Coordinates of C-alpha atoms in Angstrom, one line a residue:
M1 CA -30.7 -58.6 -314.7
T2 CA -30.4 -62.3 -314.8
G3 CA -32.2 -64.6 -317.2
N4 CA -34.8 -65.6 -314.6
Q5 CA -35.6 -62.0 -313.8
M6 CA -36.0 -61.3 -317.5
E7 CA -38.4 -64.2 -318.0
A8 CA -40.4 -63.1 -315.0
L9 CA -40.6 -59.5 -316.4
I10 CA -41.7 -60.8 -319.8
G11 CA -44.3 -63.1 -318.2
M12 CA -45.7 -60.2 -316.2
L13 CA -45.9 -58.0 -319.2
V14 CA -47.6 -60.6 -321.3
T15 CA -50.1 -61.3 -318.5
F16 CA -50.8 -57.6 -318.1
G17 CA -51.2 -57.2 -321.9
L18 CA -53.7 -60.1 -322.0
L19 CA -55.6 -58.5 -319.1
V20 CA -55.8 -55.2 -320.9
L21 CA -57.1 -57.0 -324.1
M22 CA -59.8 -58.7 -322.0
V23 CA -60.9 -55.5 -320.2
L24 CA -60.7 -53.1 -323.1
P25 CA -63.9 -54.1 -324.9
S26 CA -65.9 -53.7 -321.6
A27 CA -64.3 -50.3 -320.9
I28 CA -65.2 -49.1 -324.4
G29 CA -68.7 -50.4 -324.0
I30 CA -69.2 -48.6 -320.7
V31 CA -67.9 -45.3 -322.1
R32 CA -70.2 -45.7 -325.1
E33 CA -73.2 -46.4 -322.9
R34 CA -72.5 -43.4 -320.7
R35 CA -72.3 -41.2 -323.8
I36 CA -75.6 -42.5 -325.2
D37 CA -77.2 -42.0 -321.7
R38 CA -76.0 -38.4 -321.6
Q39 CA -77.3 -37.7 -325.1
L40 CA -80.7 -39.2 -324.2
R41 CA -80.8 -37.2 -321.0
E42 CA -79.9 -33.9 -322.8
A43 CA -82.5 -34.6 -325.5
R44 CA -85.2 -35.3 -322.8
E45 CA -84.3 -32.0 -321.1
D46 CA -84.4 -30.1 -324.4
R47 CA -87.8 -31.5 -325.1
R48 CA -89.1 -30.5 -321.7
E49 CA -87.8 -27.0 -322.1
G50 CA -89.4 -26.7 -325.5
E51 CA -92.8 -28.0 -324.5
R52 CA -95.8 -25.6 -324.3
P53 CA -99.0 -26.5 -322.5
R54 CA -101.3 -27.9 -325.1
P55 CA -104.8 -26.6 -325.2
T56 CA -107.4 -29.2 -324.3
Q57 CA -109.4 -30.6 -327.2
K58 CA -113.1 -29.8 -327.3
S59 CA -115.6 -32.4 -328.3
S60 CA -116.7 -30.1 -331.1
D61 CA -113.1 -30.3 -332.6
R62 CA -113.3 -34.1 -333.0
S63 CA -114.1 -35.7 -336.3
T64 CA -117.7 -36.7 -336.8
V65 CA -117.0 -39.3 -339.5
P66 CA -117.7 -42.8 -338.1
S67 CA -114.9 -45.3 -338.2
T68 CA -114.8 -48.4 -340.3
A69 CA -115.7 -50.5 -337.2
T70 CA -118.8 -48.4 -336.7
W71 CA -119.9 -49.0 -340.3
Y72 CA -119.3 -52.7 -340.0
A73 CA -121.3 -52.8 -336.7
E74 CA -124.2 -50.9 -338.3
G75 CA -124.4 -53.3 -341.2
R76 CA -124.4 -56.3 -338.9
R77 CA -127.2 -54.8 -336.7
S78 CA -129.4 -54.1 -339.7
K79 CA -129.0 -57.7 -341.0
K80 CA -130.0 -59.1 -337.7
L81 CA -133.1 -56.9 -337.5
V82 CA -134.2 -57.9 -341.0
S83 CA -133.7 -61.6 -340.5
S84 CA -135.7 -61.7 -337.3

């Protein structure tokens, strides 16, 4: 090999090395994203397999305690009735 051929070979290797360094983070990111997607898909499938049909909730099962908003509204209504 002559000196010119050696310089050309070294130049091509350096260029190829820089290209690999530029592409490597993207390739690692793609592999990582695919792994996460696969894990999410498997978890979703496992959840679907483990699901049982839930019984419908009857109105008698619900709590009969009024919420804070209801208490507040009741107090406001009574004040309006008293003042008018």
